[in-house]
Structure formats: C-alpha cells, structure tokens
Amino acid sequence: GESVGLHLPTLSVQEGDNSIINCAYSNSASDYFIWYKQESGKGPQFIIDIRSNMDKRQGQRVTVLLNKTVKHLSLQIAATQPGDSAVYFCAENRRMGYGNKLVFGAGTILRVKS
Amino acid sequence: GAGVSQSPRYKVAKRGQDVALRCDPISGHVSLFWYQQALGQGPEFLTYFQNEAQLDKSGLPSDRFFAERPEGSVSTLKIQRTQQEDSAVYLCASSRQQGNTEAFFGQGTRLTVV
C-alpha cells in the first residue's frame, strides 16, 4: 500500500548541533509535502512545506530537502535548541477528487540535550 | 476565533458509553478534517467536510463513528458504544479553501475508554 514513513523513530542531539530528520514516501504521484512539529499535549504545528517542483526550501533555521528519485525528504534544523524538542511528522498532501488530505508518517522524536 | 478550538480537552468514557467531540474551526474556513492519533503514532485521517458536505468518510473505522457539520462551521464527531480501542487523541483541522495546502490543527481531545 501507499504510505509515508520515517527512518529514525528517535533522535537525540546536543544543543547547538544541527538535526536531520528523514522521511520516505511511496506515492510517486504526490506533489506536495509538509513537515509538522507536535509538542506534548498539542496539535501538529506547520513548520515548512515543499512542492515537488522544488528540491530545497529554506525557512528560519529549517531546511527541507526533497529527492524525488528515491522518494525521500528530510528536515534539517540548524543550531538545535531545547524548544525544538518534539515529535516531527512528515505529511504527504494527497490529491483526492474533492481536494486533498494529509497522510502522516509515524513520527520522529527529537530530544535536545543541554 | 484565533485558532481551531476543540472540546472537551479530555474525556473519560466507560465502555459502551456514547461520546460527542466538538470542533470549532477557524472562522471562514471551508475545509474541515478529523484525525485519530493513537499513542506514539501519526494522525490517521477519519473524515473530511467541505462546508456542510461530508465528502470523504473513508477513514471512519466503523459505523459507530459519525461526524456532522450541519451549518458548515462547527463539527461534531460522535462515537457510539465506545470501546477501549477507541482511546486516542482526536484532532480537528481546518483550512481556508478546498484543496488549500495548509491545515491548522486544534489541540485535540484525548479520549480514554475504561
């Protein structure tokens, strides 16, 4: 079946280091991807998105890379801070006849050590 | 309102009890989604509304689950005869228009069935 999944369930990094969270997808027709951050007790929060006609997009301290050849995307967080500790999800924006729906992966836990 | 609001935040139900979960989307948002998030998992799609029309209910796990959005704004997710496997966080998200890429999530309702 089609799915969106993550390679690493837990990532621990030292404060100030860069973090890289990976995600694999299998639906080659998907043309839009989103990274969400979810803190304990909260709903997912939009971080950054990328369309399939791009291979890189940068935001504030975050960069998303998309490799369509191997159906892989990653989220890079520069100078990771304690406030970055959360669960990170990649989501595939799957086009439906009526519009779109988000298909989420299982998530990666990011722990930042001070 | 400023964001998507869900109530109650927490609900404990005895097995067999009916529950109703409420979602107040961002004012003016056309699209509304319900997701179910089990512990340690990513959100799983349940159903989608465009205004008052329920266009996709393919994710509802059984006929015990029912959702409505009668006036195209507030939505209610009802679960009849709750079972322990229904225990999860139920997330609501809204977006401004059909096919709009960014969906804003509420904080969710944590349902525990005992």
PDB file of C-alpha atoms in Angstrom:
ATOM      1  CA  GLY A   1       0.000   0.000   0.000  1.00  0.00           C
ATOM      2  CA  GLU A   2       0.968   3.613  -0.187  1.00  0.00           C
ATOM      3  CA  SER A   3       2.423   5.150   2.894  1.00  0.00           C
ATOM      4  CA  VAL A   4       4.613   7.810   4.314  1.00  0.00           C
ATOM      5  CA  GLY A   5       7.158   6.626   6.844  1.00  0.00           C
ATOM      6  CA  LEU A   6      10.194   7.673   8.807  1.00  0.00           C
ATOM      7  CA  HIS A   7      13.628   6.077   9.102  1.00  0.00           C
ATOM      8  CA  LEU A   8      14.518   7.066  12.660  1.00  0.00           C
ATOM      9  CA  PRO A   9      11.980   6.940  15.446  1.00  0.00           C
ATOM     10  CA  THR A  10      14.138   8.827  17.979  1.00  0.00           C
ATOM     11  CA  LEU A  11      16.879  11.368  17.502  1.00  0.00           C
ATOM     12  CA  SER A  12      18.958  12.841  20.331  1.00  0.00           C
ATOM     13  CA  VAL A  13      21.146  15.845  19.614  1.00  0.00           C
ATOM     14  CA  GLN A  14      23.237  18.232  21.624  1.00  0.00           C
ATOM     15  CA  GLU A  15      22.014  21.782  21.934  1.00  0.00           C
ATOM     16  CA  GLY A  16      23.581  23.888  19.206  1.00  0.00           C
ATOM     17  CA  ASP A  17      24.149  20.997  16.830  1.00  0.00           C
ATOM     18  CA  ASN A  18      22.253  20.545  13.599  1.00  0.00           C
ATOM     19  CA  SER A  19      19.455  17.966  13.386  1.00  0.00           C
ATOM     20  CA  ILE A  20      18.381  15.957  10.376  1.00  0.00           C
ATOM     21  CA  ILE A  21      15.090  14.082  10.338  1.00  0.00           C
ATOM     22  CA  ASN A  22      14.355  11.792   7.423  1.00  0.00           C
ATOM     23  CA  CYS A  23      11.197  10.590   5.758  1.00  0.00           C
ATOM     24  CA  ALA A  24      10.436   8.168   2.932  1.00  0.00           C
ATOM     25  CA  TYR A  25       7.274   8.191   0.873  1.00  0.00           C
ATOM     26  CA  SER A  26       5.933   5.735  -1.634  1.00  0.00           C
ATOM     27  CA  ASN A  27       3.280   7.646  -3.581  1.00  0.00           C
ATOM     28  CA  SER A  28       5.149   8.888  -6.623  1.00  0.00           C
ATOM     29  CA  ALA A  29       2.148  10.992  -7.644  1.00  0.00           C
ATOM     30  CA  SER A  30       2.351  13.151  -4.515  1.00  0.00           C
ATOM     31  CA  ASP A  31       3.308  16.696  -5.352  1.00  0.00           C
ATOM     32  CA  TYR A  32       3.353  18.425  -2.002  1.00  0.00           C
ATOM     33  CA  PHE A  33       4.870  17.612   1.375  1.00  0.00           C
ATOM     34  CA  ILE A  34       4.688  19.222   4.780  1.00  0.00           C
ATOM     35  CA  TRP A  35       6.667  18.931   7.979  1.00  0.00           C
ATOM     36  CA  TYR A  36       4.760  19.295  11.238  1.00  0.00           C
ATOM     37  CA  LYS A  37       6.025  19.678  14.798  1.00  0.00           C
ATOM     38  CA  GLN A  38       3.946  18.307  17.640  1.00  0.00           C
ATOM     39  CA  GLU A  39       4.665  19.131  21.248  1.00  0.00           C
ATOM     40  CA  SER A  40       3.216  17.155  24.098  1.00  0.00           C
ATOM     41  CA  GLY A  41      -0.482  17.835  24.528  1.00  0.00           C
ATOM     42  CA  LYS A  42      -0.733  19.981  21.428  1.00  0.00           C
ATOM     43  CA  GLY A  43      -1.885  19.537  17.880  1.00  0.00           C
ATOM     44  CA  PRO A  44       0.561  19.390  14.956  1.00  0.00           C
ATOM     45  CA  GLN A  45       2.053  22.744  14.042  1.00  0.00           C
ATOM     46  CA  PHE A  46       3.073  23.595  10.485  1.00  0.00           C
ATOM     47  CA  ILE A  47       6.831  24.076  10.069  1.00  0.00           C
ATOM     48  CA  ILE A  48       7.639  24.137   6.381  1.00  0.00           C
ATOM     49  CA  ASP A  49       6.373  22.743   3.119  1.00  0.00           C
ATOM     50  CA  ILE A  50       7.778  21.901  -0.294  1.00  0.00           C
ATOM     51  CA  ARG A  51       6.298  21.238  -3.695  1.00  0.00           C
ATOM     52  CA  SER A  52       7.556  18.518  -5.977  1.00  0.00           C
ATOM     53  CA  ASN A  53       8.894  21.015  -8.497  1.00  0.00           C
ATOM     54  CA  MET A  54      11.480  22.047  -5.914  1.00  0.00           C
ATOM     55  CA  ASP A  55      14.307  20.127  -4.306  1.00  0.00           C
ATOM     56  CA  LYS A  56      15.099  22.518  -1.485  1.00  0.00           C
ATOM     57  CA  ARG A  57      13.302  25.126   0.544  1.00  0.00           C
ATOM     58  CA  GLN A  58      14.589  27.153   3.441  1.00  0.00           C
ATOM     59  CA  GLY A  59      12.854  28.768   6.343  1.00  0.00           C
ATOM     60  CA  GLN A  60      14.040  30.229   9.588  1.00  0.00           C
ATOM     61  CA  ARG A  61      16.604  27.706  10.915  1.00  0.00           C
ATOM     62  CA  VAL A  62      14.882  24.938   8.948  1.00  0.00           C
ATOM     63  CA  THR A  63      15.514  23.493   5.524  1.00  0.00           C
ATOM     64  CA  VAL A  64      13.549  20.816   3.723  1.00  0.00           C
ATOM     65  CA  LEU A  65      15.161  18.722   1.023  1.00  0.00           C
ATOM     66  CA  LEU A  66      13.239  16.622  -1.461  1.00  0.00           C
ATOM     67  CA  ASN A  67      14.723  13.818  -3.537  1.00  0.00           C
ATOM     68  CA  LYS A  68      12.065  12.579  -5.902  1.00  0.00           C
ATOM     69  CA  THR A  69      14.335   9.969  -7.447  1.00  0.00           C
ATOM     70  CA  VAL A  70      14.439   7.955  -4.237  1.00  0.00           C
ATOM     71  CA  LYS A  71      11.204   9.330  -2.773  1.00  0.00           C
ATOM     72  CA  HIS A  72      12.890  10.824   0.240  1.00  0.00           C
ATOM     73  CA  LEU A  73      12.650  14.089   2.098  1.00  0.00           C
ATOM     74  CA  SER A  74      14.435  15.455   5.091  1.00  0.00           C
ATOM     75  CA  LEU A  75      14.095  18.247   7.593  1.00  0.00           C
ATOM     76  CA  GLN A  76      17.229  19.999   8.736  1.00  0.00           C
ATOM     77  CA  ILE A  77      17.168  22.138  11.854  1.00  0.00           C
ATOM     78  CA  ALA A  78      20.157  24.409  12.360  1.00  0.00           C
ATOM     79  CA  ALA A  79      21.526  25.174  15.819  1.00  0.00           C
ATOM     80  CA  THR A  80      19.002  22.968  17.559  1.00  0.00           C
ATOM     81  CA  GLN A  81      17.511  24.439  20.713  1.00  0.00           C
ATOM     82  CA  PRO A  82      15.745  22.838  23.692  1.00  0.00           C
ATOM     83  CA  GLY A  83      12.484  24.276  22.404  1.00  0.00           C
ATOM     84  CA  ASP A  84      12.857  22.145  19.306  1.00  0.00           C
ATOM     85  CA  SER A  85      12.246  19.003  21.358  1.00  0.00           C
ATOM     86  CA  ALA A  86       9.057  17.495  19.995  1.00  0.00           C
ATOM     87  CA  VAL A  87       7.742  14.846  17.642  1.00  0.00           C
ATOM     88  CA  TYR A  88       8.201  15.677  13.979  1.00  0.00           C
ATOM     89  CA  PHE A  89       5.944  14.311  11.258  1.00  0.00           C
ATOM     90  CA  CYS A  90       6.271  14.430   7.543  1.00  0.00           C
ATOM     91  CA  ALA A  91       2.944  14.502   5.756  1.00  0.00           C
ATOM     92  CA  GLU A  92       2.062  13.858   2.171  1.00  0.00           C
ATOM     93  CA  ASN A  93      -0.632  16.053   0.700  1.00  0.00           C
ATOM     94  CA  ARG A  94      -2.553  13.502  -1.316  1.00  0.00           C
ATOM     95  CA  ARG A  95      -4.822  14.807  -4.025  1.00  0.00           C
ATOM     96  CA  MET A  96      -8.347  13.471  -3.931  1.00  0.00           C
ATOM     97  CA  GLY A  97     -11.264  14.109  -6.250  1.00  0.00           C
ATOM     98  CA  TYR A  98     -12.698  16.663  -3.851  1.00  0.00           C
ATOM     99  CA  GLY A  99      -9.453  18.338  -2.837  1.00  0.00           C
ATOM    100  CA  ASN A 100      -6.690  16.942  -0.712  1.00  0.00           C
ATOM    101  CA  LYS A 101      -5.993  15.136   2.521  1.00  0.00           C
ATOM    102  CA  LEU A 102      -2.884  14.808   4.615  1.00  0.00           C
ATOM    103  CA  VAL A 103      -1.325  11.381   5.084  1.00  0.00           C
ATOM    104  CA  PHE A 104       1.076  11.333   8.030  1.00  0.00           C
ATOM    105  CA  GLY A 105       4.040   9.189   8.848  1.00  0.00           C
ATOM    106  CA  ALA A 106       4.619   7.691  12.289  1.00  0.00           C
ATOM    107  CA  GLY A 107       6.849  10.492  13.551  1.00  0.00           C
ATOM    108  CA  THR A 108      10.364  11.040  14.880  1.00  0.00           C
ATOM    109  CA  ILE A 109      11.004  12.098  18.448  1.00  0.00           C
ATOM    110  CA  LEU A 110      13.655  14.798  18.667  1.00  0.00           C
ATOM    111  CA  ARG A 111      15.344  15.174  22.046  1.00  0.00           C
ATOM    112  CA  VAL A 112      17.700  18.083  22.578  1.00  0.00           C
ATOM    113  CA  LYS A 113      20.287  17.683  25.303  1.00  0.00           C
ATOM    114  CA  SER A 114      21.504  20.798  27.070  1.00  0.00           C
TER     115      SER A 114
ATOM    116  CA  GLY B   1     -11.571  32.691  16.770  1.00  0.00           C
ATOM    117  CA  ALA B   2      -7.812  32.837  16.637  1.00  0.00           C
ATOM    118  CA  GLY B   3      -7.381  29.124  16.067  1.00  0.00           C
ATOM    119  CA  VAL B   4      -9.105  25.776  15.903  1.00  0.00           C
ATOM    120  CA  SER B   5     -10.785  25.015  19.208  1.00  0.00           C
ATOM    121  CA  GLN B   6     -11.728  21.555  20.390  1.00  0.00           C
ATOM    122  CA  SER B   7     -13.726  20.486  23.402  1.00  0.00           C
ATOM    123  CA  PRO B   8     -13.520  18.813  25.730  1.00  0.00           C
ATOM    124  CA  ARG B   9      -9.740  18.586  26.049  1.00  0.00           C
ATOM    125  CA  TYR B  10     -10.062  15.331  27.966  1.00  0.00           C
ATOM    126  CA  LYS B  11     -12.859  12.794  28.081  1.00  0.00           C
ATOM    127  CA  VAL B  12     -13.068   9.595  30.075  1.00  0.00           C
ATOM    128  CA  ALA B  13     -15.862   7.295  28.984  1.00  0.00           C
ATOM    129  CA  LYS B  14     -16.998   3.957  30.269  1.00  0.00           C
ATOM    130  CA  ARG B  15     -17.052   1.226  27.685  1.00  0.00           C
ATOM    131  CA  GLY B  16     -20.384   1.275  25.906  1.00  0.00           C
ATOM    132  CA  GLN B  17     -20.998   4.969  26.536  1.00  0.00           C
ATOM    133  CA  ASP B  18     -21.658   7.403  23.684  1.00  0.00           C
ATOM    134  CA  VAL B  19     -19.427  10.469  23.343  1.00  0.00           C
ATOM    135  CA  ALA B  20     -19.530  13.675  21.303  1.00  0.00           C
ATOM    136  CA  LEU B  21     -16.433  15.680  20.472  1.00  0.00           C
ATOM    137  CA  ARG B  22     -16.705  19.230  19.249  1.00  0.00           C
ATOM    138  CA  CYS B  23     -14.587  21.213  16.825  1.00  0.00           C
ATOM    139  CA  ASP B  24     -14.794  24.961  16.222  1.00  0.00           C
ATOM    140  CA  PRO B  25     -12.737  25.672  13.095  1.00  0.00           C
ATOM    141  CA  ILE B  26     -11.166  28.982  12.201  1.00  0.00           C
ATOM    142  CA  SER B  27     -13.912  31.347  11.080  1.00  0.00           C
ATOM    143  CA  GLY B  28     -14.472  31.238   7.336  1.00  0.00           C
ATOM    144  CA  HIS B  29     -12.528  28.050   6.752  1.00  0.00           C
ATOM    145  CA  VAL B  30     -14.227  25.877   4.183  1.00  0.00           C
ATOM    146  CA  SER B  31     -12.422  22.603   4.754  1.00  0.00           C
ATOM    147  CA  LEU B  32     -12.556  20.615   7.978  1.00  0.00           C
ATOM    148  CA  PHE B  33     -10.773  17.378   8.760  1.00  0.00           C
ATOM    149  CA  TRP B  34     -10.935  14.894  11.634  1.00  0.00           C
ATOM    150  CA  TYR B  35      -7.944  12.729  12.511  1.00  0.00           C
ATOM    151  CA  GLN B  36      -7.396   9.997  15.087  1.00  0.00           C
ATOM    152  CA  GLN B  37      -3.992   9.779  16.743  1.00  0.00           C
ATOM    153  CA  ALA B  38      -3.122   6.699  18.777  1.00  0.00           C
ATOM    154  CA  LEU B  39      -0.305   6.918  21.312  1.00  0.00           C
ATOM    155  CA  GLY B  40       3.066   7.005  19.582  1.00  0.00           C
ATOM    156  CA  GLN B  41       1.544   7.163  16.118  1.00  0.00           C
ATOM    157  CA  GLY B  42       0.936   9.773  13.486  1.00  0.00           C
ATOM    158  CA  PRO B  43      -2.551  11.171  12.911  1.00  0.00           C
ATOM    159  CA  GLU B  44      -4.805   8.934  10.833  1.00  0.00           C
ATOM    160  CA  PHE B  45      -7.419  10.506   8.572  1.00  0.00           C
ATOM    161  CA  LEU B  46     -11.027   9.935   9.560  1.00  0.00           C
ATOM    162  CA  THR B  47     -13.252  12.246   7.541  1.00  0.00           C
ATOM    163  CA  TYR B  48     -13.396  15.482   5.547  1.00  0.00           C
ATOM    164  CA  PHE B  49     -16.018  18.213   5.157  1.00  0.00           C
ATOM    165  CA  GLN B  50     -16.251  20.937   2.600  1.00  0.00           C
ATOM    166  CA  ASN B  51     -18.653  23.390   4.184  1.00  0.00           C
ATOM    167  CA  GLU B  52     -21.538  21.194   5.356  1.00  0.00           C
ATOM    168  CA  ALA B  53     -20.913  18.406   2.868  1.00  0.00           C
ATOM    169  CA  GLN B  54     -19.092  15.311   4.087  1.00  0.00           C
ATOM    170  CA  LEU B  55     -17.048  14.444   1.012  1.00  0.00           C
ATOM    171  CA  ASP B  56     -14.877  11.710   2.427  1.00  0.00           C
ATOM    172  CA  LYS B  57     -15.586   9.405   5.335  1.00  0.00           C
ATOM    173  CA  SER B  58     -13.343   6.595   4.218  1.00  0.00           C
ATOM    174  CA  GLY B  59     -11.251   6.726   7.378  1.00  0.00           C
ATOM    175  CA  LEU B  60     -14.045   6.191   9.879  1.00  0.00           C
ATOM    176  CA  PRO B  61     -13.192   2.846  11.482  1.00  0.00           C
ATOM    177  CA  SER B  62     -16.724   1.577  11.972  1.00  0.00           C
ATOM    178  CA  ASP B  63     -20.362   2.551  11.795  1.00  0.00           C
ATOM    179  CA  ARG B  64     -20.103   3.541  15.451  1.00  0.00           C
ATOM    180  CA  PHE B  65     -18.328   6.690  14.278  1.00  0.00           C
ATOM    181  CA  PHE B  66     -20.386   9.531  12.894  1.00  0.00           C
ATOM    182  CA  ALA B  67     -19.461  13.107  12.054  1.00  0.00           C
ATOM    183  CA  GLU B  68     -21.531  16.099  11.089  1.00  0.00           C
ATOM    184  CA  ARG B  69     -21.140  19.752  10.241  1.00  0.00           C
ATOM    185  CA  PRO B  70     -24.711  20.883   9.684  1.00  0.00           C
ATOM    186  CA  GLU B  71     -24.129  24.598   9.158  1.00  0.00           C
ATOM    187  CA  GLY B  72     -20.702  24.421   7.636  1.00  0.00           C
ATOM    188  CA  SER B  73     -18.879  25.702  10.691  1.00  0.00           C
ATOM    189  CA  VAL B  74     -18.851  23.729  13.974  1.00  0.00           C
ATOM    190  CA  SER B  75     -18.390  19.992  13.601  1.00  0.00           C
ATOM    191  CA  THR B  76     -19.155  17.137  15.957  1.00  0.00           C
ATOM    192  CA  LEU B  77     -17.590  13.698  15.946  1.00  0.00           C
ATOM    193  CA  LYS B  78     -19.790  11.169  17.688  1.00  0.00           C
ATOM    194  CA  ILE B  79     -18.710   7.748  18.807  1.00  0.00           C
ATOM    195  CA  GLN B  80     -21.400   5.328  19.868  1.00  0.00           C
ATOM    196  CA  ARG B  81     -20.921   2.402  22.240  1.00  0.00           C
ATOM    197  CA  THR B  82     -17.273   3.296  22.853  1.00  0.00           C
ATOM    198  CA  GLN B  83     -14.708   0.527  23.095  1.00  0.00           C
ATOM    199  CA  GLN B  84     -11.228   0.508  24.562  1.00  0.00           C
ATOM    200  CA  GLU B  85      -9.618   0.608  21.128  1.00  0.00           C
ATOM    201  CA  ASP B  86     -11.293   3.980  20.572  1.00  0.00           C
ATOM    202  CA  SER B  87      -8.933   5.509  23.130  1.00  0.00           C
ATOM    203  CA  ALA B  88      -6.866   8.079  21.260  1.00  0.00           C
ATOM    204  CA  VAL B  89      -6.449  11.772  20.647  1.00  0.00           C
ATOM    205  CA  TYR B  90      -8.969  13.110  18.148  1.00  0.00           C
ATOM    206  CA  LEU B  91      -7.642  16.044  16.162  1.00  0.00           C
ATOM    207  CA  CYS B  92      -9.592  18.514  14.115  1.00  0.00           C
ATOM    208  CA  ALA B  93      -8.034  20.671  11.407  1.00  0.00           C
ATOM    209  CA  SER B  94      -9.381  23.358   9.122  1.00  0.00           C
ATOM    210  CA  SER B  95      -8.139  25.107   6.023  1.00  0.00           C
ATOM    211  CA  ARG B  96      -9.267  28.165   4.199  1.00  0.00           C
ATOM    212  CA  GLN B  97     -10.417  26.648   0.954  1.00  0.00           C
ATOM    213  CA  GLN B  98     -10.864  23.441  -0.928  1.00  0.00           C
ATOM    214  CA  GLY B  99      -7.536  21.937  -1.771  1.00  0.00           C
ATOM    215  CA  ASN B 100      -5.711  24.513   0.294  1.00  0.00           C
ATOM    216  CA  THR B 101      -2.422  23.136   1.336  1.00  0.00           C
ATOM    217  CA  GLU B 102      -2.007  24.391   4.891  1.00  0.00           C
ATOM    218  CA  ALA B 103      -4.291  22.947   7.527  1.00  0.00           C
ATOM    219  CA  PHE B 104      -4.389  24.338  11.058  1.00  0.00           C
ATOM    220  CA  PHE B 105      -4.877  21.853  13.861  1.00  0.00           C
ATOM    221  CA  GLY B 106      -6.635  22.142  17.179  1.00  0.00           C
ATOM    222  CA  GLN B 107      -5.113  20.794  20.381  1.00  0.00           C
ATOM    223  CA  GLY B 108      -7.200  17.657  20.206  1.00  0.00           C
ATOM    224  CA  THR B 109      -9.480  15.767  22.536  1.00  0.00           C
ATOM    225  CA  ARG B 110      -7.887  12.926  24.462  1.00  0.00           C
ATOM    226  CA  LEU B 111     -10.462  10.151  24.799  1.00  0.00           C
ATOM    227  CA  THR B 112      -9.859   7.379  27.298  1.00  0.00           C
ATOM    228  CA  VAL B 113     -12.297   4.491  27.365  1.00  0.00           C
ATOM    229  CA  VAL B 114     -12.236   2.482  30.594  1.00  0.00           C
TER     230      VAL B 114
END
